[in-house]
CSV table of C-alpha atoms and ligand atoms in Angstrom, one decimal:
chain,number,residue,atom,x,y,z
A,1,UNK,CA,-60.4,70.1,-134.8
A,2,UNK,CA,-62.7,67.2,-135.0
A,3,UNK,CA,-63.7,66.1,-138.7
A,4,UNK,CA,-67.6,66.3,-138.9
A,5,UNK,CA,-70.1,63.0,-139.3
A,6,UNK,CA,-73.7,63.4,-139.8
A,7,UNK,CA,-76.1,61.5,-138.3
A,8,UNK,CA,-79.4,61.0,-140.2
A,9,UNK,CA,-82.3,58.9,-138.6
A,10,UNK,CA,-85.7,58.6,-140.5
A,11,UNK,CA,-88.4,57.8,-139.5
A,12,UNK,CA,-91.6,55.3,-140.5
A,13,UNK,CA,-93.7,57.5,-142.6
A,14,UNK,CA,-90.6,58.7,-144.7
A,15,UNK,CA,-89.6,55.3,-145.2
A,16,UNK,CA,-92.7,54.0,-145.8
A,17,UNK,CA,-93.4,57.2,-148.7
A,18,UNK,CA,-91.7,56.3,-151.9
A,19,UNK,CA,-90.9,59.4,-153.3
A,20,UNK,CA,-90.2,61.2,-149.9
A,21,UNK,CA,-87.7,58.5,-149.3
A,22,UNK,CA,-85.7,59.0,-152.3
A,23,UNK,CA,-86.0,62.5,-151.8
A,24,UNK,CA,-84.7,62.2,-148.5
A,25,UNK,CA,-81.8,59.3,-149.6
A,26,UNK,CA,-81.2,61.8,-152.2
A,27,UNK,CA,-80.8,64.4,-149.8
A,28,UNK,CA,-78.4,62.7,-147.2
A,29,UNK,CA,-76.7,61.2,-150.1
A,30,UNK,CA,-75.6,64.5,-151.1
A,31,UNK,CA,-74.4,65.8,-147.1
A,32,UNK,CA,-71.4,66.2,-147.3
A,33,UNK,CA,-68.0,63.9,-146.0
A,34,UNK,CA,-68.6,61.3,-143.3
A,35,UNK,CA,-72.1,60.3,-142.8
A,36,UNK,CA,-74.4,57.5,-141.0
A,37,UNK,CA,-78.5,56.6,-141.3
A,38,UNK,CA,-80.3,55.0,-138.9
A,39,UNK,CA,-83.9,53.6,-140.4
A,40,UNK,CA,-86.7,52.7,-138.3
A,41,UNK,CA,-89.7,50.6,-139.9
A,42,UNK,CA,-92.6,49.8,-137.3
A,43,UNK,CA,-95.2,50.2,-140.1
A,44,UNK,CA,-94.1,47.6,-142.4
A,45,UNK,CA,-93.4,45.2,-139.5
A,46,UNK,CA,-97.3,45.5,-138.7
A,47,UNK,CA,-98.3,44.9,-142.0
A,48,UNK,CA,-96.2,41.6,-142.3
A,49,UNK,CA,-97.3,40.6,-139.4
A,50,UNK,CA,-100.4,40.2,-139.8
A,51,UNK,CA,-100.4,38.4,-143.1
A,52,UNK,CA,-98.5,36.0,-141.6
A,53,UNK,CA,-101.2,35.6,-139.0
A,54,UNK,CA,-99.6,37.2,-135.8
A,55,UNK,CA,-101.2,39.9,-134.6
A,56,UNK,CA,-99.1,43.6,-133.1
A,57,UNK,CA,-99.3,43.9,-129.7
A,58,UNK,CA,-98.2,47.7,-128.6
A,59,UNK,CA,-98.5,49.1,-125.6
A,60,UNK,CA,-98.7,53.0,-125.3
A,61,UNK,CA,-97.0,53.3,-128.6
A,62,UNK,CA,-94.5,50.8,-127.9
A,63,UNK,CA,-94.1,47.0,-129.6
A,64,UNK,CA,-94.3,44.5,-127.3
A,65,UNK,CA,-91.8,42.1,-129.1
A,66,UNK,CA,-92.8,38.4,-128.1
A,67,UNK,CA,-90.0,35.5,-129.7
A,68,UNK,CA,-92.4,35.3,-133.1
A,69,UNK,CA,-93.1,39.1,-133.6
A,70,UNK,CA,-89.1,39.3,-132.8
A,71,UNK,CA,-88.5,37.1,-136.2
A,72,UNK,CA,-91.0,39.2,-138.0
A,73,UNK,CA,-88.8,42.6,-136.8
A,74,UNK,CA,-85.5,41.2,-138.0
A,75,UNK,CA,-86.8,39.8,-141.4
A,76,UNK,CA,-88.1,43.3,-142.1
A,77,UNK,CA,-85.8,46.0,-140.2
A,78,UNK,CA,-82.5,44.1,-140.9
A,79,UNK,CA,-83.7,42.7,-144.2
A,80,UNK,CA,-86.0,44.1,-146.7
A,81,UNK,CA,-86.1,47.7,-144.9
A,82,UNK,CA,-82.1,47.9,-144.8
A,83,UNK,CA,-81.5,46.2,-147.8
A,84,UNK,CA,-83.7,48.7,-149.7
A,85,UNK,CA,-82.3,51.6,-148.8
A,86,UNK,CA,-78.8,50.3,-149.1
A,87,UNK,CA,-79.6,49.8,-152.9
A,88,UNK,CA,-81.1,53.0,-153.3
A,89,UNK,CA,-78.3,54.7,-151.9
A,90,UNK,CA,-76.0,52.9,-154.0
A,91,UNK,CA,-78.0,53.7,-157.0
A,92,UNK,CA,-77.2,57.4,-155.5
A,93,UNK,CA,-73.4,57.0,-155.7
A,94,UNK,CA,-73.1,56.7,-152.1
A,95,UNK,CA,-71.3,53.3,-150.8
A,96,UNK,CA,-73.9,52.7,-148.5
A,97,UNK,CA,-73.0,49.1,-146.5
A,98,UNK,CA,-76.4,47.9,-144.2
A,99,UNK,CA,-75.7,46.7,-140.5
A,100,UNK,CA,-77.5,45.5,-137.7
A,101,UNK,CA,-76.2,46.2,-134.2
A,102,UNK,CA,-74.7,42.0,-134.1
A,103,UNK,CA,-72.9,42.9,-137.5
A,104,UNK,CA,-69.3,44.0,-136.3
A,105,UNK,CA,-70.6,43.7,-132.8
A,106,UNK,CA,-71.6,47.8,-133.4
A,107,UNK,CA,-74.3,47.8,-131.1
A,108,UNK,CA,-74.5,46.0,-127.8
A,109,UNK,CA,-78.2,45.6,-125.9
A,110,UNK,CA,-78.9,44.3,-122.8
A,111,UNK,CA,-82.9,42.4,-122.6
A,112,UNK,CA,-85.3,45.2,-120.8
A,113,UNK,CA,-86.0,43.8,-117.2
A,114,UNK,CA,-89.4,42.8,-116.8
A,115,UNK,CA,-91.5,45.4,-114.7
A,116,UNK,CA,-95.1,46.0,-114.9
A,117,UNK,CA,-95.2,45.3,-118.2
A,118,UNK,CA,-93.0,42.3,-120.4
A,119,UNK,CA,-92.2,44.6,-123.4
A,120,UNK,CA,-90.9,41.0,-124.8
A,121,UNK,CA,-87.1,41.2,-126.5
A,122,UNK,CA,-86.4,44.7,-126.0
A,123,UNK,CA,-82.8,45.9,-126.1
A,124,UNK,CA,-81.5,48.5,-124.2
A,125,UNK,CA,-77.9,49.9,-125.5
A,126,UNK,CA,-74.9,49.5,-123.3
A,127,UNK,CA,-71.8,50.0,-125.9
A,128,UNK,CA,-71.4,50.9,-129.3
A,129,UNK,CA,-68.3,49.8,-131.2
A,130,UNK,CA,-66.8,53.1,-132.0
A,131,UNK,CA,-63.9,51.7,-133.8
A,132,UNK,CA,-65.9,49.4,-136.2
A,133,UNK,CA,-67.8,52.6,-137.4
A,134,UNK,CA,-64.8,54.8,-137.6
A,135,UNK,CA,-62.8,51.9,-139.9
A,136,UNK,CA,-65.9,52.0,-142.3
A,137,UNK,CA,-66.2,55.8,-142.3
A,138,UNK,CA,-62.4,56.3,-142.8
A,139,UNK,CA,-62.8,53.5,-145.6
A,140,UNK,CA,-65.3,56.1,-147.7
A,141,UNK,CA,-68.6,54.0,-146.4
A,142,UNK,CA,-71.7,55.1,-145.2
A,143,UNK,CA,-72.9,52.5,-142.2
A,144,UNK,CA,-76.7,52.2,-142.7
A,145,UNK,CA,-78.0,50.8,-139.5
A,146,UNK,CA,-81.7,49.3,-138.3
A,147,UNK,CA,-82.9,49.2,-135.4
A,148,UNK,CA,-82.0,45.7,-134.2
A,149,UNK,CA,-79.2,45.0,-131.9
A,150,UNK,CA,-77.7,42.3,-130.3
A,151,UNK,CA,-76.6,41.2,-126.6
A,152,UNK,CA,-73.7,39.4,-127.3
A,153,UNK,CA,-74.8,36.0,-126.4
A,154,UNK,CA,-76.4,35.2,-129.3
A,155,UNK,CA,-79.6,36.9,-128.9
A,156,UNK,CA,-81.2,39.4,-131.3
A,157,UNK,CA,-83.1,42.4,-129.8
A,158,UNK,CA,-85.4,45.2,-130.9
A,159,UNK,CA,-84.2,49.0,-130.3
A,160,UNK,CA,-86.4,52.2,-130.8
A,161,UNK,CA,-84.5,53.6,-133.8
A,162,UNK,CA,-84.4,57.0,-132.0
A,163,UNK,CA,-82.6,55.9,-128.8
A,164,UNK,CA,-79.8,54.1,-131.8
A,165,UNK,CA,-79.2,57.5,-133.3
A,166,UNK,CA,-78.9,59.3,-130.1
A,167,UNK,CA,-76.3,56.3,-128.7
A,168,UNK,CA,-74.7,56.3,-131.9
A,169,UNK,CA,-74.0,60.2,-131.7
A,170,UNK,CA,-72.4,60.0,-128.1
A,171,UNK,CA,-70.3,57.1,-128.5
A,172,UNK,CA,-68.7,58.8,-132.0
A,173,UNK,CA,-68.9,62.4,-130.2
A,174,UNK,CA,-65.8,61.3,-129.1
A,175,UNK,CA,-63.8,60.9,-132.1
A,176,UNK,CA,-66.1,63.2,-134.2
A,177,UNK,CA,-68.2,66.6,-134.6
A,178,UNK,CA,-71.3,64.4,-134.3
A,179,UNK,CA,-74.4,66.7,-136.1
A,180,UNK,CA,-77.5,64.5,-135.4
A,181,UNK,CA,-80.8,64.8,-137.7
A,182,UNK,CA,-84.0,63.4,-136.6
A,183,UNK,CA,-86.1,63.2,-140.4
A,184,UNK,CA,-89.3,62.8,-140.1
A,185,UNK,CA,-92.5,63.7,-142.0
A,186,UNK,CA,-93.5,67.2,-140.6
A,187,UNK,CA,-91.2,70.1,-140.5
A,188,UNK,CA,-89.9,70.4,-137.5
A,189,UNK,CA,-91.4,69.9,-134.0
A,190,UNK,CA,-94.5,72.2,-134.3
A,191,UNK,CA,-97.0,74.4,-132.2
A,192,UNK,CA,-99.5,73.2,-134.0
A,193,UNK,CA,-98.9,69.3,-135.5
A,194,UNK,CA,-101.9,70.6,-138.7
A,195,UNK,CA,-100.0,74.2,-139.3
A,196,UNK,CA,-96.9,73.9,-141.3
A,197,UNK,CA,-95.6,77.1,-140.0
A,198,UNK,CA,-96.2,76.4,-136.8
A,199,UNK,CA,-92.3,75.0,-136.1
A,200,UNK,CA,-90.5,75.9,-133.3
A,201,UNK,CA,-87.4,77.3,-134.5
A,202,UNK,CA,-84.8,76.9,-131.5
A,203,UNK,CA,-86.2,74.5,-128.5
A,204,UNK,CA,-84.4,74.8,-125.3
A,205,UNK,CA,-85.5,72.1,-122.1
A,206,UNK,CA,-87.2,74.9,-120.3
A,207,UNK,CA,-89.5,75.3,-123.3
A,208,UNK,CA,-89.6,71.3,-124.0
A,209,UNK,CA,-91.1,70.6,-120.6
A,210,UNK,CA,-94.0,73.3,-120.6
A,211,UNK,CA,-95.1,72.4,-124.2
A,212,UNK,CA,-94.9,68.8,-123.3
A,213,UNK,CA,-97.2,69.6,-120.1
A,214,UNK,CA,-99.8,71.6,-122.3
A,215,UNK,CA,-99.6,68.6,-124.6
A,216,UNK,CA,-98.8,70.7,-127.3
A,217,UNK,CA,-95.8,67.8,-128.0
A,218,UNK,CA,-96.7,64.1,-127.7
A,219,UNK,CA,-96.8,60.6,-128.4
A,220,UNK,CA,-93.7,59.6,-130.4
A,221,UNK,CA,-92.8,63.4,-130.4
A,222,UNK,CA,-91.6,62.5,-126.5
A,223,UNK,CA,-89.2,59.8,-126.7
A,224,UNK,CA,-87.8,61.2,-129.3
A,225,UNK,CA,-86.9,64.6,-127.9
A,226,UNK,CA,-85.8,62.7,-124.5
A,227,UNK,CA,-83.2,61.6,-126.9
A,228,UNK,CA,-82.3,64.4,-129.0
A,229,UNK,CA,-81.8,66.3,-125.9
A,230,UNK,CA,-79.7,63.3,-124.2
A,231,UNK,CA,-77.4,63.6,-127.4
A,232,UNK,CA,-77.4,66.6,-126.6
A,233,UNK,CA,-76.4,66.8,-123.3
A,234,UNK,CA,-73.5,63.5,-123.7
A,235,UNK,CA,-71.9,65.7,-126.4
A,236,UNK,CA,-73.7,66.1,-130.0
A,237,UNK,CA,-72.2,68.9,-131.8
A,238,UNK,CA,-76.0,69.6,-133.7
A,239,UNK,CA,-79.5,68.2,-133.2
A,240,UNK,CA,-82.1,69.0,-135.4
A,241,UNK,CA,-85.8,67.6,-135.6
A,242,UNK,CA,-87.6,68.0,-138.9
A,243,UNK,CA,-88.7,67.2,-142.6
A,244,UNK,CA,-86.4,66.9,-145.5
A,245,UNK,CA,-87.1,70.0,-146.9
A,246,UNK,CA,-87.1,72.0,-143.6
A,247,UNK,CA,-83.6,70.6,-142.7
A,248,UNK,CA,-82.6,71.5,-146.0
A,249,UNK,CA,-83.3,74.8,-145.6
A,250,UNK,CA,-82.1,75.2,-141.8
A,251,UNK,CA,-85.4,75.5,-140.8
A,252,UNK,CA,-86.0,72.4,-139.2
A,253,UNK,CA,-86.3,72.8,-135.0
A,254,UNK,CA,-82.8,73.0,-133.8
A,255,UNK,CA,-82.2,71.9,-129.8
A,256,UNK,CA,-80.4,74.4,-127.9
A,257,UNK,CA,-79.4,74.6,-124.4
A,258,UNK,CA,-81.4,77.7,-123.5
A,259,UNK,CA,-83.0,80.4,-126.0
A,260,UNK,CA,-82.8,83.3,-123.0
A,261,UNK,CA,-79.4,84.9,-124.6
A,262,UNK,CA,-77.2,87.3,-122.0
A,263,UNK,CA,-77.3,91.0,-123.1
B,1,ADP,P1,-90.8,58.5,-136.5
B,1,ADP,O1,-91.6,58.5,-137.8
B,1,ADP,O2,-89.5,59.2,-136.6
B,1,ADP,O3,-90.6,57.2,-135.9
B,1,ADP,P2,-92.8,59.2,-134.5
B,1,ADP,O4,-94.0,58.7,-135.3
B,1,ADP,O5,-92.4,58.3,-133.4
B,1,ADP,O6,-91.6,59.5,-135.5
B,1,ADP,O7,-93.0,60.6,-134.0
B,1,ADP,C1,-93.3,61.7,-134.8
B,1,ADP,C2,-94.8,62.0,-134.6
B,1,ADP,O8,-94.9,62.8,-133.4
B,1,ADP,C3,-95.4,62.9,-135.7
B,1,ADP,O9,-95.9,62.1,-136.8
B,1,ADP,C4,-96.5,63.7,-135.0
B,1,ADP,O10,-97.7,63.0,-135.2
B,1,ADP,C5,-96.2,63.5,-133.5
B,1,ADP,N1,-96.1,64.8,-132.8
B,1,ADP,C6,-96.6,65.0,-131.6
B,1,ADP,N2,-96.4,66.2,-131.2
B,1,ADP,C7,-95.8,66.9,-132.2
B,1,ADP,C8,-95.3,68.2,-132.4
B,1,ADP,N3,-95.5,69.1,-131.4
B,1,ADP,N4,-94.7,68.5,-133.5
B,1,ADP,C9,-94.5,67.6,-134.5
B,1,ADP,N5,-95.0,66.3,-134.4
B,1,ADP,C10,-95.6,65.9,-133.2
């Protein structure tokens, strides 16, 4: 039997919410034995941005990370953003210890080929250091990890957050019951995105695909559940989408392979 590891990405808002972020660190904090979180931090990256002058390019929801808005993503993912939550989780009792992807070599990105459009220094991942985690789980420590990677030659890139979690849960699926939890600041993925109890209990591909193409689930909704359901697929034990309080409860939306049961 595999030992169980939890994987807990959260998302912008959450982060970005004071008290629902030490609701939610207090939360994770409390999951029991082995356990990981993954931050994002787009917002905050905007902000500083622009006071320093630069202003956010994105294109259809993505950042389009030019060499300058690059050093404004790793002084806030890998700094203030990681180094926060570290502190607060330590203030929770749990030996939280911040990484970027370079740090230990955990996450290896190649640069995005340029296609129609140059989304700048965008990493895609191509290994994970399984054994570097593992050391610092079996040492008691709780890996905190942003969203910027490296390729190995020196160069820092910028990784959706999402697409970390969900490479992070296949590599360790290996070694480890890997339950992955997407937080984020609605319940679960919903009918309805203004009806709280509107969330779809148990989504299977069949039903992801025909609410995607009534666009009843969009924008960052999308990427997001590609991932979940790659995890899925590459071996996660769990994957749930939803708020603190809903995963809490087990009433979060859980991914499933098909909802039609046999008789
Ligand atoms: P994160 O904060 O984790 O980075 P995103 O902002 O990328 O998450 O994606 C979550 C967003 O997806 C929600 O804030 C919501 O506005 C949007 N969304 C679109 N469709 C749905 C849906 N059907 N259910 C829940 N959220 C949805």
């Amino acid at each position: 039997m595999k030992d169980p590891l939890h994987l807990f990405k959260i998302g912008g808002a959450v982060l970005e919410a004071p008290d629902e972020l030490e609701e939610t660190l207090a939360f994770f904090s409390n999951l029991p034995g082995r356990k990981l979180l993954v931050h994002g931090g787009g917002r905050r990256a905007s902000h500083l941005s622009r006071q320093l002058g630069i202003e956010p390019k994105i294109h259809e929801g993505r950042r389009i990370t030019d060499a300058e808005t690059l050093d404004v993503v790793v002084m806030v993912y890998a700094g203030l953003e990681n180094k926060r939550v570290v502190g607060m989780l330590q203030a929770l009792g749990c030996n939280a210890i911040g990484l970027s992807g370079a740090d230990g070599n955990v996450v290896l990105a190649k640069k995005r080929p340029v296609k129609d459009i140059d989304y700048g220094f965008v990493g895609d991942v191509t290994a994970v250091n399984t054994r570097a985690l593992a050391a610092l789980l079996e040492a008691g420590m709780t890996p905190v990890l942003c969203a910027i990677t490296h390729d190995g030659k020196g160069q820092l890139l910028n990784t959706n957050a999402d697409t970390i979690a969900a490479e992070l849960a296949i590599a360790l699926a290996g070694q480890y019951q890997a339950n992955l939890y997407y937080c984020f600041e609605k319940p679960g993925v919903m009918t309805d995105v203004n009806d709280a109890d509107s969330v779809i209990p148990l989504l299977d591909p069949e039903l992801y695909a025909s609410y995607r193409e009534q666009g009843v689930i969009a924008e960052g909704m999308i990427p997001k559940l590609d991932n979940a359901f790659r995890a899925l697929k590459a071996g996660a034990a769990s994957v749930q989408v939803g708020g603190r309080k809903a995963l809490a409860l087990g009433k979060a939306t859980q991914l499933v392979w098909t909802t039609e049961f046999p008789e």
